[in-house]
Coordinates of C-alpha atoms in Angstrom, one line a residue:
Chain A
M1 CA 0.0 0.0 0.0
T2 CA 2.7 2.5 1.0
N3 CA 4.7 1.4 -2.0
N4 CA 1.8 2.2 -4.2
K5 CA 1.4 5.7 -2.7
H6 CA 5.1 6.2 -3.1
E7 CA 4.9 5.3 -6.8
I8 CA 1.9 7.7 -7.4
F9 CA 3.8 10.5 -5.7
I10 CA 6.8 10.0 -8.0
K11 CA 4.6 9.9 -11.0
K12 CA 3.0 13.2 -10.0
I13 CA 6.4 14.8 -9.5
M14 CA 7.6 13.5 -12.9
N15 CA 4.5 14.8 -14.5
I16 CA 5.0 18.3 -13.0
L17 CA 8.7 18.3 -14.0
K18 CA 7.6 17.4 -17.6
Y19 CA 5.3 20.4 -17.8
I20 CA 8.0 22.7 -16.3
F21 CA 10.6 21.5 -18.7
L22 CA 8.3 21.9 -21.7
S23 CA 7.1 25.3 -20.6
I24 CA 10.7 26.6 -20.2
T25 CA 11.8 25.2 -23.5
S26 CA 8.7 26.8 -25.2
L27 CA 9.4 30.1 -23.5
I28 CA 13.0 30.1 -24.7
S29 CA 11.9 29.1 -28.2
I30 CA 9.3 31.9 -28.4
F31 CA 11.1 34.7 -26.6
P32 CA 13.3 35.9 -29.6
F33 CA 10.1 36.1 -31.7
Y34 CA 8.4 38.3 -29.1
W35 CA 11.4 40.4 -28.8
M36 CA 11.8 40.9 -32.6
I37 CA 8.1 41.9 -32.9
V38 CA 8.3 44.3 -29.9
G39 CA 11.6 45.6 -31.3
A40 CA 10.0 46.5 -34.6
T41 CA 7.7 48.9 -32.7
N42 CA 10.4 50.6 -30.7
T43 CA 13.2 53.1 -31.3
S44 CA 16.8 51.8 -31.8
N45 CA 17.8 53.0 -28.3
D46 CA 14.7 51.2 -26.7
V47 CA 15.6 48.0 -28.5
I48 CA 19.1 48.0 -27.1
S49 CA 18.2 49.1 -23.6
G50 CA 15.9 46.0 -23.4
K51 CA 12.4 47.6 -23.6
M52 CA 10.0 44.6 -23.5
T53 CA 6.7 46.4 -24.2
F54 CA 5.2 47.5 -27.4
G55 CA 6.0 51.1 -28.6
N56 CA 4.5 53.1 -31.4
E57 CA 7.4 53.4 -33.8
L58 CA 6.3 50.5 -36.1
L59 CA 5.3 52.8 -39.0
T60 CA 8.5 54.9 -38.6
N61 CA 10.6 51.8 -38.6
M62 CA 8.8 50.4 -41.6
S63 CA 9.2 53.6 -43.6
N64 CA 12.9 53.9 -42.6
A65 CA 13.4 50.3 -43.6
I66 CA 11.9 50.9 -47.0
N67 CA 13.4 54.3 -47.6
N68 CA 16.8 54.1 -46.0
T69 CA 17.7 50.5 -46.7
N70 CA 17.6 48.3 -49.8
L71 CA 14.7 46.3 -48.4
M72 CA 12.3 46.4 -51.3
N73 CA 15.0 45.6 -53.9
A74 CA 16.5 42.8 -51.8
A75 CA 13.1 41.2 -51.0
T76 CA 12.2 41.3 -54.7
N77 CA 15.5 39.6 -55.6
S78 CA 15.1 37.0 -53.0
F79 CA 11.6 36.2 -54.2
K80 CA 12.7 36.1 -57.9
I81 CA 15.6 33.8 -57.1
A82 CA 13.5 31.5 -54.9
F83 CA 10.8 31.3 -57.5
F84 CA 13.0 30.2 -60.4
S85 CA 15.2 28.0 -58.2
V86 CA 12.2 26.1 -56.9
V87 CA 10.5 25.7 -60.3
F88 CA 13.6 24.5 -62.1
S89 CA 15.2 22.4 -59.4
V90 CA 11.9 20.6 -58.7
I91 CA 11.2 19.9 -62.4
V92 CA 14.8 18.9 -63.2
S93 CA 15.2 16.7 -60.1
S94 CA 11.9 14.9 -60.4
M95 CA 12.5 14.2 -64.1
A96 CA 16.0 12.9 -63.4
A97 CA 14.7 10.7 -60.6
Y98 CA 12.0 9.3 -62.9
G99 CA 14.6 8.5 -65.5
F100 CA 16.9 6.8 -63.0
Q101 CA 14.0 4.8 -61.4
M102 CA 11.8 3.8 -64.4
Y103 CA 14.4 3.3 -67.1
K104 CA 17.0 1.4 -65.2
S105 CA 20.3 0.7 -67.0
K106 CA 23.9 0.1 -66.0
G107 CA 25.1 3.5 -67.2
K108 CA 22.3 5.3 -65.3
K109 CA 23.0 3.4 -62.1
V110 CA 26.6 4.6 -62.3
I111 CA 25.6 8.2 -62.8
Y112 CA 23.0 8.0 -60.0
N113 CA 25.6 6.7 -57.6
L114 CA 27.9 9.4 -58.7
F115 CA 25.2 11.9 -57.8
L116 CA 24.7 10.3 -54.4
L117 CA 28.4 10.5 -53.6
S118 CA 28.5 14.1 -54.6
M119 CA 26.1 14.9 -51.7
M120 CA 29.2 14.7 -49.5
I121 CA 31.0 17.5 -51.4
P122 CA 31.0 20.7 -49.3
F123 CA 30.0 23.8 -51.1
S124 CA 33.3 25.4 -50.2
V125 CA 35.0 23.1 -52.7
L126 CA 32.8 24.5 -55.5
L127 CA 32.9 28.1 -54.3
I128 CA 36.0 29.3 -56.1
P129 CA 35.8 27.5 -59.4
Q130 CA 32.1 28.4 -59.7
Y131 CA 32.9 32.0 -58.9
R132 CA 35.5 32.1 -61.7
M133 CA 33.0 30.5 -64.1
I134 CA 30.3 33.1 -63.2
V135 CA 32.9 35.9 -63.8
N136 CA 34.0 34.3 -67.1
I137 CA 30.4 34.0 -68.5
G138 CA 29.6 37.5 -67.4
L139 CA 26.9 36.7 -64.9
L140 CA 28.5 38.5 -61.9
N141 CA 25.8 40.6 -60.1
N142 CA 23.1 38.9 -62.2
L143 CA 20.4 36.9 -60.3
W144 CA 20.9 33.9 -62.6
A145 CA 24.4 33.5 -61.1
V146 CA 22.5 32.2 -58.0
I147 CA 19.6 30.5 -59.8
L148 CA 21.6 28.3 -62.3
P149 CA 23.8 26.4 -59.8
S150 CA 20.7 25.9 -57.5
I151 CA 18.9 23.9 -60.2
I152 CA 20.9 20.8 -59.6
S153 CA 20.1 19.4 -56.2
M154 CA 21.4 15.9 -55.3
F155 CA 19.2 15.8 -52.3
L156 CA 16.0 16.4 -54.3
I157 CA 17.0 13.8 -56.9
F158 CA 17.6 11.3 -54.1
F159 CA 14.4 12.3 -52.5
F160 CA 12.3 11.8 -55.6
Y161 CA 14.1 8.6 -56.4
Q162 CA 12.9 7.2 -53.0
S163 CA 9.4 8.5 -53.5
L164 CA 9.2 6.8 -56.9
S165 CA 10.5 3.5 -55.6
D166 CA 7.0 2.1 -55.0
F167 CA 5.2 3.8 -57.8
P168 CA 2.7 1.4 -59.5
I169 CA 4.3 0.6 -62.8
D170 CA 1.0 -0.9 -64.1
T171 CA -0.5 2.5 -64.4
I172 CA 2.4 3.6 -66.6
E173 CA 2.3 0.4 -68.7
S174 CA -1.4 0.8 -69.4
A175 CA -1.1 4.5 -70.4
R176 CA 1.7 3.4 -72.7
L177 CA -0.6 0.8 -74.4
D178 CA -3.2 3.6 -74.8
G179 CA -0.5 5.4 -76.8
A180 CA 0.4 8.2 -74.4
S181 CA 3.8 9.7 -74.9
E182 CA 6.4 9.3 -72.2
L183 CA 6.5 13.0 -71.4
L184 CA 2.7 13.1 -71.2
I185 CA 2.8 10.1 -68.8
F186 CA 5.2 11.9 -66.6
F187 CA 3.4 15.2 -66.4
R188 CA -0.2 13.9 -66.4
I189 CA 0.0 10.6 -64.5
V190 CA 3.2 10.6 -62.4
I191 CA 3.2 14.1 -61.0
P192 CA -0.4 14.2 -59.8
Q193 CA 0.2 10.9 -57.9
L194 CA 3.2 12.4 -56.1
K195 CA 1.5 15.5 -54.8
S196 CA 2.9 15.3 -51.3
S197 CA 6.4 14.5 -52.5
F198 CA 6.3 17.6 -54.6
A199 CA 5.0 19.7 -51.7
T200 CA 8.0 18.5 -49.6
A201 CA 10.4 19.2 -52.4
I202 CA 9.0 22.7 -52.9
I203 CA 9.4 23.5 -49.2
Y204 CA 12.9 22.1 -49.1
S205 CA 13.9 24.0 -52.2
F206 CA 12.4 27.3 -51.1
M207 CA 14.0 27.0 -47.7
T208 CA 17.4 26.3 -49.2
S209 CA 17.1 29.2 -51.6
W210 CA 15.7 31.7 -49.1
N211 CA 18.5 30.9 -46.6
N212 CA 21.3 30.9 -49.1
F213 CA 23.9 33.3 -47.9
M214 CA 27.5 32.5 -48.8
W215 CA 27.0 32.2 -52.6
P216 CA 24.9 35.4 -53.0
L217 CA 27.4 37.2 -50.8
V218 CA 30.1 36.3 -53.3
V219 CA 28.4 36.8 -56.7
L220 CA 25.8 39.5 -56.0
Q221 CA 27.8 42.4 -54.8
T222 CA 25.8 45.4 -56.1
D223 CA 22.8 47.0 -54.3
E224 CA 20.6 46.2 -57.4
S225 CA 21.3 42.4 -57.1
Q226 CA 21.6 42.1 -53.3
T227 CA 19.4 39.4 -51.5
L228 CA 17.7 39.7 -48.1
P229 CA 20.3 37.7 -46.1
V230 CA 23.1 39.8 -47.6
L231 CA 21.3 43.0 -46.9
L232 CA 20.5 42.0 -43.3
S233 CA 24.2 41.0 -42.7
S234 CA 25.5 44.3 -44.0
I235 CA 23.1 46.6 -42.1
S236 CA 23.8 44.9 -38.8
D237 CA 27.5 45.0 -39.2
I238 CA 28.9 46.7 -36.0
T239 CA 31.4 48.8 -38.1
N240 CA 28.3 50.4 -39.6
Y241 CA 28.0 53.5 -37.5
S242 CA 24.4 54.4 -38.4
I243 CA 23.0 51.1 -37.2
D244 CA 19.2 51.2 -36.4
Y245 CA 17.9 48.2 -34.4
G246 CA 14.3 49.0 -35.0
V247 CA 14.8 48.9 -38.7
I248 CA 16.8 45.7 -38.4
M249 CA 13.9 44.1 -36.6
V250 CA 11.6 45.1 -39.5
V251 CA 14.0 43.4 -42.0
I252 CA 14.3 40.3 -39.9
I253 CA 10.5 40.0 -39.7
T254 CA 10.2 40.5 -43.5
S255 CA 12.7 37.7 -44.1
T256 CA 10.9 35.4 -41.6
I257 CA 7.3 35.7 -42.7
P258 CA 7.6 33.8 -46.0
L259 CA 9.3 30.8 -44.2
F260 CA 6.8 31.0 -41.4
I261 CA 3.8 30.8 -43.9
I262 CA 5.2 28.1 -46.0
F263 CA 6.3 25.9 -43.1
T264 CA 3.1 26.2 -41.0
T265 CA 0.9 25.5 -44.0
M266 CA 2.9 22.6 -45.4
Q267 CA 4.6 21.3 -42.3
K268 CA 2.8 17.9 -42.4
Y269 CA 3.9 17.2 -45.9
F270 CA 7.5 18.2 -45.2
V271 CA 8.0 16.0 -42.2
A272 CA 6.2 13.0 -43.7
G273 CA 8.2 13.3 -46.9
M274 CA 11.6 13.8 -45.2
T275 CA 11.2 10.9 -42.8
G276 CA 10.0 8.7 -45.6
S277 CA 13.1 9.4 -47.6
A278 CA 15.3 8.7 -44.6
K279 CA 13.8 5.3 -44.1
G280 CA 14.4 4.2 -47.7
Chain B
M1 CA 8.9 -4.1 -82.8
I2 CA 10.1 -5.0 -79.3
K3 CA 13.6 -4.1 -80.2
K4 CA 12.4 -0.7 -81.4
M5 CA 10.4 -0.2 -78.1
K6 CA 13.5 -1.1 -76.1
E7 CA 15.6 1.4 -78.1
N8 CA 13.0 4.1 -77.5
H9 CA 12.9 3.1 -73.8
H10 CA 16.6 3.7 -73.7
I11 CA 16.4 7.1 -75.4
Y12 CA 13.6 8.3 -73.2
G13 CA 15.5 7.2 -70.0
W14 CA 18.5 9.3 -71.0
G15 CA 16.2 12.1 -72.1
F16 CA 14.7 12.5 -68.6
T17 CA 18.0 12.4 -66.9
L18 CA 19.9 14.6 -69.4
P19 CA 19.1 18.1 -67.9
S20 CA 20.3 17.0 -64.5
I21 CA 23.5 15.5 -66.1
I22 CA 24.2 18.7 -67.9
F23 CA 23.8 20.8 -64.8
F24 CA 25.8 18.3 -62.8
A25 CA 28.6 18.4 -65.2
T26 CA 28.6 22.2 -65.3
F27 CA 28.2 23.1 -61.7
F28 CA 29.8 20.0 -59.9
L29 CA 32.1 18.0 -62.1
Y30 CA 33.8 20.8 -63.9
P31 CA 34.3 22.9 -60.7
I32 CA 35.6 19.9 -58.8
I33 CA 38.2 19.2 -61.5
Q34 CA 39.1 22.9 -61.6
S35 CA 39.5 22.9 -57.9
L36 CA 41.7 19.9 -58.1
I37 CA 44.0 21.7 -60.5
L38 CA 44.0 24.8 -58.3
V39 CA 45.3 22.8 -55.4
F40 CA 48.6 22.6 -57.2
T41 CA 48.8 26.3 -58.0
S42 CA 49.4 29.5 -56.1
S43 CA 47.7 32.6 -57.4
Q44 CA 48.4 36.2 -56.5
G45 CA 45.9 38.4 -58.4
S46 CA 45.6 37.1 -61.9
V47 CA 49.0 35.3 -62.0
S48 CA 49.0 31.7 -61.1
N49 CA 52.0 29.4 -60.8
F50 CA 52.4 25.6 -60.5
V51 CA 53.7 25.0 -57.0
G52 CA 53.4 21.2 -56.7
L53 CA 52.5 20.2 -53.1
A54 CA 53.5 23.5 -51.6
N55 CA 49.9 24.3 -50.6
F56 CA 49.7 21.1 -48.6
T57 CA 52.9 21.7 -46.7
R58 CA 51.6 25.2 -46.0
V59 CA 48.3 23.9 -44.6
L60 CA 50.2 21.6 -42.2
K61 CA 52.0 24.6 -40.7
D62 CA 49.1 27.0 -40.9
P63 CA 48.0 27.9 -37.3
I64 CA 44.8 29.6 -38.4
F65 CA 43.7 26.5 -40.4
W66 CA 44.3 24.2 -37.4
N67 CA 42.5 26.6 -35.1
S68 CA 39.5 26.9 -37.4
L69 CA 39.4 23.1 -37.8
K70 CA 39.5 22.7 -34.0
N71 CA 36.6 25.2 -33.7
S72 CA 34.5 23.3 -36.3
F73 CA 35.1 20.0 -34.4
L74 CA 34.3 21.7 -31.1
Y75 CA 30.9 22.8 -32.5
L76 CA 30.4 19.3 -33.9
I77 CA 31.3 17.4 -30.7
V78 CA 29.6 19.6 -28.2
Q79 CA 26.6 20.9 -30.0
V80 CA 25.3 18.0 -32.2
P81 CA 25.0 15.3 -29.4
I82 CA 23.3 17.8 -27.0
M83 CA 21.0 18.9 -29.7
L84 CA 20.0 15.4 -30.9
F85 CA 19.6 14.2 -27.3
M86 CA 17.4 17.1 -26.4
A87 CA 15.4 16.6 -29.6
A88 CA 14.8 13.0 -28.8
I89 CA 13.6 13.8 -25.2
L90 CA 11.3 16.6 -26.4
A91 CA 9.9 14.3 -29.1
V92 CA 9.1 11.5 -26.5
L93 CA 7.5 14.0 -24.1
L94 CA 5.5 15.7 -26.9
N95 CA 4.4 12.2 -28.1
S96 CA 2.8 11.3 -24.7
K97 CA -0.8 10.6 -25.0
N98 CA -2.3 12.7 -22.2
L99 CA -0.3 15.8 -22.6
K100 CA -2.2 19.0 -22.2
F101 CA -1.4 22.0 -24.5
K102 CA 0.3 19.6 -26.9
N103 CA -0.2 21.7 -29.9
F104 CA 1.0 24.8 -28.2
F105 CA 4.2 23.1 -27.1
R106 CA 4.8 21.5 -30.5
L107 CA 4.4 24.8 -32.4
S108 CA 6.5 26.9 -30.1
I109 CA 9.4 24.4 -29.9
F110 CA 9.3 24.1 -33.7
L111 CA 9.0 27.8 -34.3
P112 CA 12.8 28.6 -34.3
S113 CA 13.2 26.3 -37.4
V114 CA 11.3 28.9 -39.5
T115 CA 13.8 31.7 -39.0
S116 CA 16.2 32.4 -41.8
L117 CA 19.8 31.6 -40.8
V118 CA 21.1 35.1 -41.1
S119 CA 18.1 36.6 -39.2
Y120 CA 18.4 34.5 -36.1
S121 CA 22.2 34.9 -36.0
I122 CA 21.7 38.7 -35.9
L123 CA 19.0 38.4 -33.2
F124 CA 21.5 36.4 -31.1
K125 CA 24.3 38.9 -31.8
M126 CA 22.0 41.7 -30.5
M127 CA 20.8 39.7 -27.5
F128 CA 24.3 38.8 -26.3
S129 CA 25.9 42.1 -27.0
E130 CA 27.7 43.8 -24.0
N131 CA 24.7 46.0 -23.2
G132 CA 22.1 43.5 -24.6
I133 CA 19.1 42.0 -23.0
I134 CA 20.8 38.8 -21.8
N135 CA 23.3 40.7 -19.7
D136 CA 20.5 43.0 -18.5
F137 CA 18.5 39.9 -17.5
L138 CA 21.4 38.2 -15.7
V139 CA 22.6 41.4 -13.9
N140 CA 19.6 43.6 -13.2
G141 CA 16.8 41.0 -13.8
I142 CA 17.7 38.1 -11.5
G143 CA 20.9 39.3 -10.0
F144 CA 22.7 36.2 -11.1
L145 CA 25.8 38.1 -12.1
D146 CA 27.4 41.2 -10.6
L147 CA 29.0 42.4 -13.7
P148 CA 27.9 41.9 -17.3
I149 CA 29.8 39.3 -19.4
S150 CA 31.5 40.4 -22.6
W151 CA 29.9 37.4 -24.4
L152 CA 31.1 38.2 -27.9
Q153 CA 34.5 39.7 -27.0
D154 CA 35.6 36.7 -25.0
P155 CA 37.0 33.7 -26.9
F156 CA 35.4 31.2 -24.6
W157 CA 31.9 32.8 -24.2
A158 CA 31.8 33.7 -27.9
K159 CA 31.9 29.9 -28.7
I160 CA 29.3 29.2 -26.1
V161 CA 27.0 31.9 -27.7
I162 CA 27.3 30.2 -31.1
I163 CA 26.6 26.8 -29.6
I164 CA 23.5 28.2 -27.8
A165 CA 22.3 29.8 -31.0
L166 CA 22.7 26.6 -32.9
L167 CA 20.8 24.7 -30.2
W168 CA 18.0 27.2 -30.3
R169 CA 17.6 27.1 -34.1
W170 CA 18.0 23.3 -34.8
T171 CA 16.7 21.3 -31.8
G172 CA 13.1 21.8 -32.8
Y173 CA 13.9 21.0 -36.4
N174 CA 15.4 17.6 -35.4
M175 CA 12.7 17.0 -32.8
L176 CA 10.1 17.1 -35.6
F177 CA 11.8 14.2 -37.4
Y178 CA 11.8 12.1 -34.2
L179 CA 8.3 13.0 -33.4
S180 CA 7.0 11.9 -36.8
A181 CA 8.9 8.6 -36.5
L182 CA 7.5 8.1 -33.0
Q183 CA 4.0 8.6 -34.3
N184 CA 4.5 5.7 -36.6
I185 CA 5.4 3.3 -33.8
N186 CA 2.5 1.0 -32.9
E187 CA 1.2 1.8 -29.4
E188 CA 0.6 -2.0 -28.8
I189 CA 4.3 -2.6 -28.5
Y190 CA 4.5 -0.4 -25.5
E191 CA 1.4 -2.0 -24.0
A192 CA 3.0 -5.4 -24.3
A193 CA 6.2 -4.1 -22.7
R194 CA 4.3 -2.5 -19.8
I195 CA 2.5 -5.9 -19.2
D196 CA 5.9 -7.5 -19.1
G197 CA 7.0 -5.0 -16.5
A198 CA 9.3 -2.8 -18.4
N199 CA 9.7 0.7 -16.9
V200 CA 9.8 4.0 -18.9
I201 CA 13.5 4.0 -19.3
Q202 CA 13.6 0.4 -20.4
Q203 CA 10.8 1.1 -22.9
F204 CA 12.9 3.9 -24.3
R205 CA 16.1 1.9 -24.4
Y206 CA 14.7 -1.3 -25.9
I207 CA 11.7 -0.1 -28.0
T208 CA 11.9 3.5 -28.9
L209 CA 15.6 3.8 -29.6
P210 CA 16.0 0.8 -31.9
L211 CA 13.0 1.9 -33.9
L212 CA 14.3 5.4 -34.2
K213 CA 17.7 4.2 -35.4
P214 CA 17.3 5.0 -39.2
I215 CA 16.1 8.5 -38.4
I216 CA 18.8 9.1 -35.8
L217 CA 21.4 8.1 -38.3
F218 CA 19.8 10.4 -40.9
T219 CA 19.8 13.4 -38.5
A220 CA 23.3 12.7 -37.3
I221 CA 24.7 12.6 -40.7
Q222 CA 22.8 15.7 -41.8
S223 CA 23.9 17.6 -38.7
T224 CA 27.5 16.5 -39.0
I225 CA 27.8 17.6 -42.7
S226 CA 26.2 21.0 -42.0
T227 CA 28.1 21.7 -38.8
I228 CA 31.5 21.0 -40.5
Q229 CA 30.3 23.5 -43.2
L230 CA 29.1 26.0 -40.6
F231 CA 29.3 29.6 -42.1
D232 CA 26.3 31.8 -41.7
E233 CA 26.1 31.8 -37.9
P234 CA 29.8 32.5 -36.9
L235 CA 30.1 35.1 -39.7
N236 CA 27.1 37.0 -38.5
I237 CA 27.3 36.5 -34.8
T238 CA 31.1 37.1 -34.2
N239 CA 32.7 37.4 -37.7
G240 CA 35.1 34.7 -36.5
G241 CA 36.4 36.9 -33.7
P242 CA 37.7 37.7 -31.2
A243 CA 41.1 37.0 -32.8
N244 CA 39.8 34.1 -35.0
S245 CA 38.6 32.2 -31.8
T246 CA 35.2 31.3 -33.4
M247 CA 36.3 31.0 -37.0
T248 CA 35.2 27.8 -38.8
V249 CA 36.9 26.1 -41.7
S250 CA 34.2 27.3 -44.2
M251 CA 34.7 30.9 -43.0
Y252 CA 38.5 30.5 -43.4
I253 CA 38.1 29.2 -47.0
Y254 CA 35.8 32.2 -47.8
K255 CA 38.2 34.7 -46.3
L256 CA 41.2 33.1 -48.1
G257 CA 39.3 33.4 -51.4
F258 CA 37.5 36.7 -51.0
E259 CA 38.7 38.8 -48.1
Y260 CA 42.4 38.4 -47.5
L261 CA 44.8 38.9 -50.4
P262 CA 42.9 36.3 -52.6
N263 CA 44.8 33.1 -53.0
F264 CA 42.5 30.7 -54.9
G265 CA 45.0 27.8 -54.9
Y266 CA 45.4 27.8 -51.2
A267 CA 41.7 28.2 -50.5
A268 CA 41.0 25.3 -52.8
T269 CA 43.5 23.1 -50.9
V270 CA 41.8 23.8 -47.6
S271 CA 38.4 23.0 -49.1
Y272 CA 39.7 19.6 -50.4
I273 CA 40.8 18.8 -46.9
V274 CA 37.4 19.7 -45.5
M275 CA 35.8 17.4 -48.1
L276 CA 38.1 14.5 -47.1
I277 CA 37.1 15.0 -43.5
I278 CA 33.3 14.9 -44.4
V279 CA 33.8 11.8 -46.4
V280 CA 35.6 10.0 -43.5
L281 CA 33.0 11.1 -40.9
S282 CA 30.1 10.0 -43.1
I283 CA 31.7 6.6 -43.6
I284 CA 32.3 6.2 -39.9
Q285 CA 28.7 7.1 -39.1
F286 CA 27.3 4.7 -41.7
R287 CA 29.5 1.9 -40.3
V288 CA 28.5 2.6 -36.7
G289 CA 24.8 2.8 -37.8
E290 CA 25.0 -0.5 -39.7
D291 CA 26.9 -2.4 -36.9
K292 CA 24.3 -1.7 -34.3
K293 CA 21.6 -3.2 -36.5

């Protein structure tokens, strides 16, 4: 009897500890978001002095961000790059994976394995030769300097290859007998069946493009071609004497909103897709 | 007829893969070979000379290289295990059946994953600045410290800040993978274990962990590769300082190529060494993962 009481007591304590732990972790996770939203409504001095309540500088900060920094330009560039990167990388990767998976041959197996191995190549190895190539073909400070290399994604090819591994071949065969062309089969039959894989791939590709920092830093050096992460990095440089923290918060929020929207709306697809590919 | 179909089959197969092969050749294969040639050259400005293995002997004696490699490994050895362990614990807690406010906890712990890498780095730089809110909280808020800590000006604390930032950003991200794997585990297995008298820790050790193995291997390899390539966070939080104490190998390669007097040959040599390290680490992890099966 006492033993049982003892056990119940321990269970209760554990339960309370669980909630305390989760609450603290949640608080730490959320706090920077609260601070960044509050910061966007306060003056630069208030942000730094640690004011934790909402102010009424939001509109001033927003207009300063738009007028005194390159925000509009950088946001437009980031969106353009993300759009073309996502569209091209998803199409090229899914087609490649379809070719490797559905038309198996020795040569293709070798190339697919070569693709897989190259996932281990750190970007820094490609950095300098790619930079020289971009300079040579005259694409420096052109958005395509960032879009073109992003079209080939080994991870996406691998991911689509896994998603296609249990695709019902009968559907394809019967469409073939009906006389559908191979491209038509791919676009009309295969793609609609893989909706959730495509959703995952789109999120992954958008995230990668939106976060891309090192490469745009190197090849997009003018204000006209600058992207959001590069802008953010330069306006918050300590050596920059006219640093305005309220404005920085506005830029940070601007670059977070798209990721927030895409993640919260498509989170289910993303995780299911990613964990599926890890198992395969 | 069948022969013709087979031939067509072949042509279509190559047709689907052709765009990817062209892009692979242009943006991977060609640069990799170029990089390999660069390794044997030294360039000052536009002049480049063949120098044989001189770049390699230089790396061996380069204190900044060894220092940045040490830093990258420090982030890897300290941050990745803590992060994956915390992610696993959080996933198990968030998967428990009778948890109240489950959705609130899940969303908030996952929220850091939606921040862009440069944004959150800058938030952390601001929070941990000398007169920033962390010092304010520790000194004036709860009186834990008498004097503020110069987080970003101190070689030790600057590394700690980067590790804290990485933990904040990536723990929830990895937790999500574990959580979704846990949701696929059949609840009946636990029922059976409970009837057999297994306690919570035993259940975790003998049921949860083995079933999570593939996903743990996946997150471990992913985290290892990205930590060795760490760039955005140290560049934006500390810019590698103070006195290179937080510099990573990726930052060093970038600085060798684009900030210091550019030497592409030497930068390429360092990048090849990083690649070698990643290959070795991935092989080790695969081996360890396979053995335990």
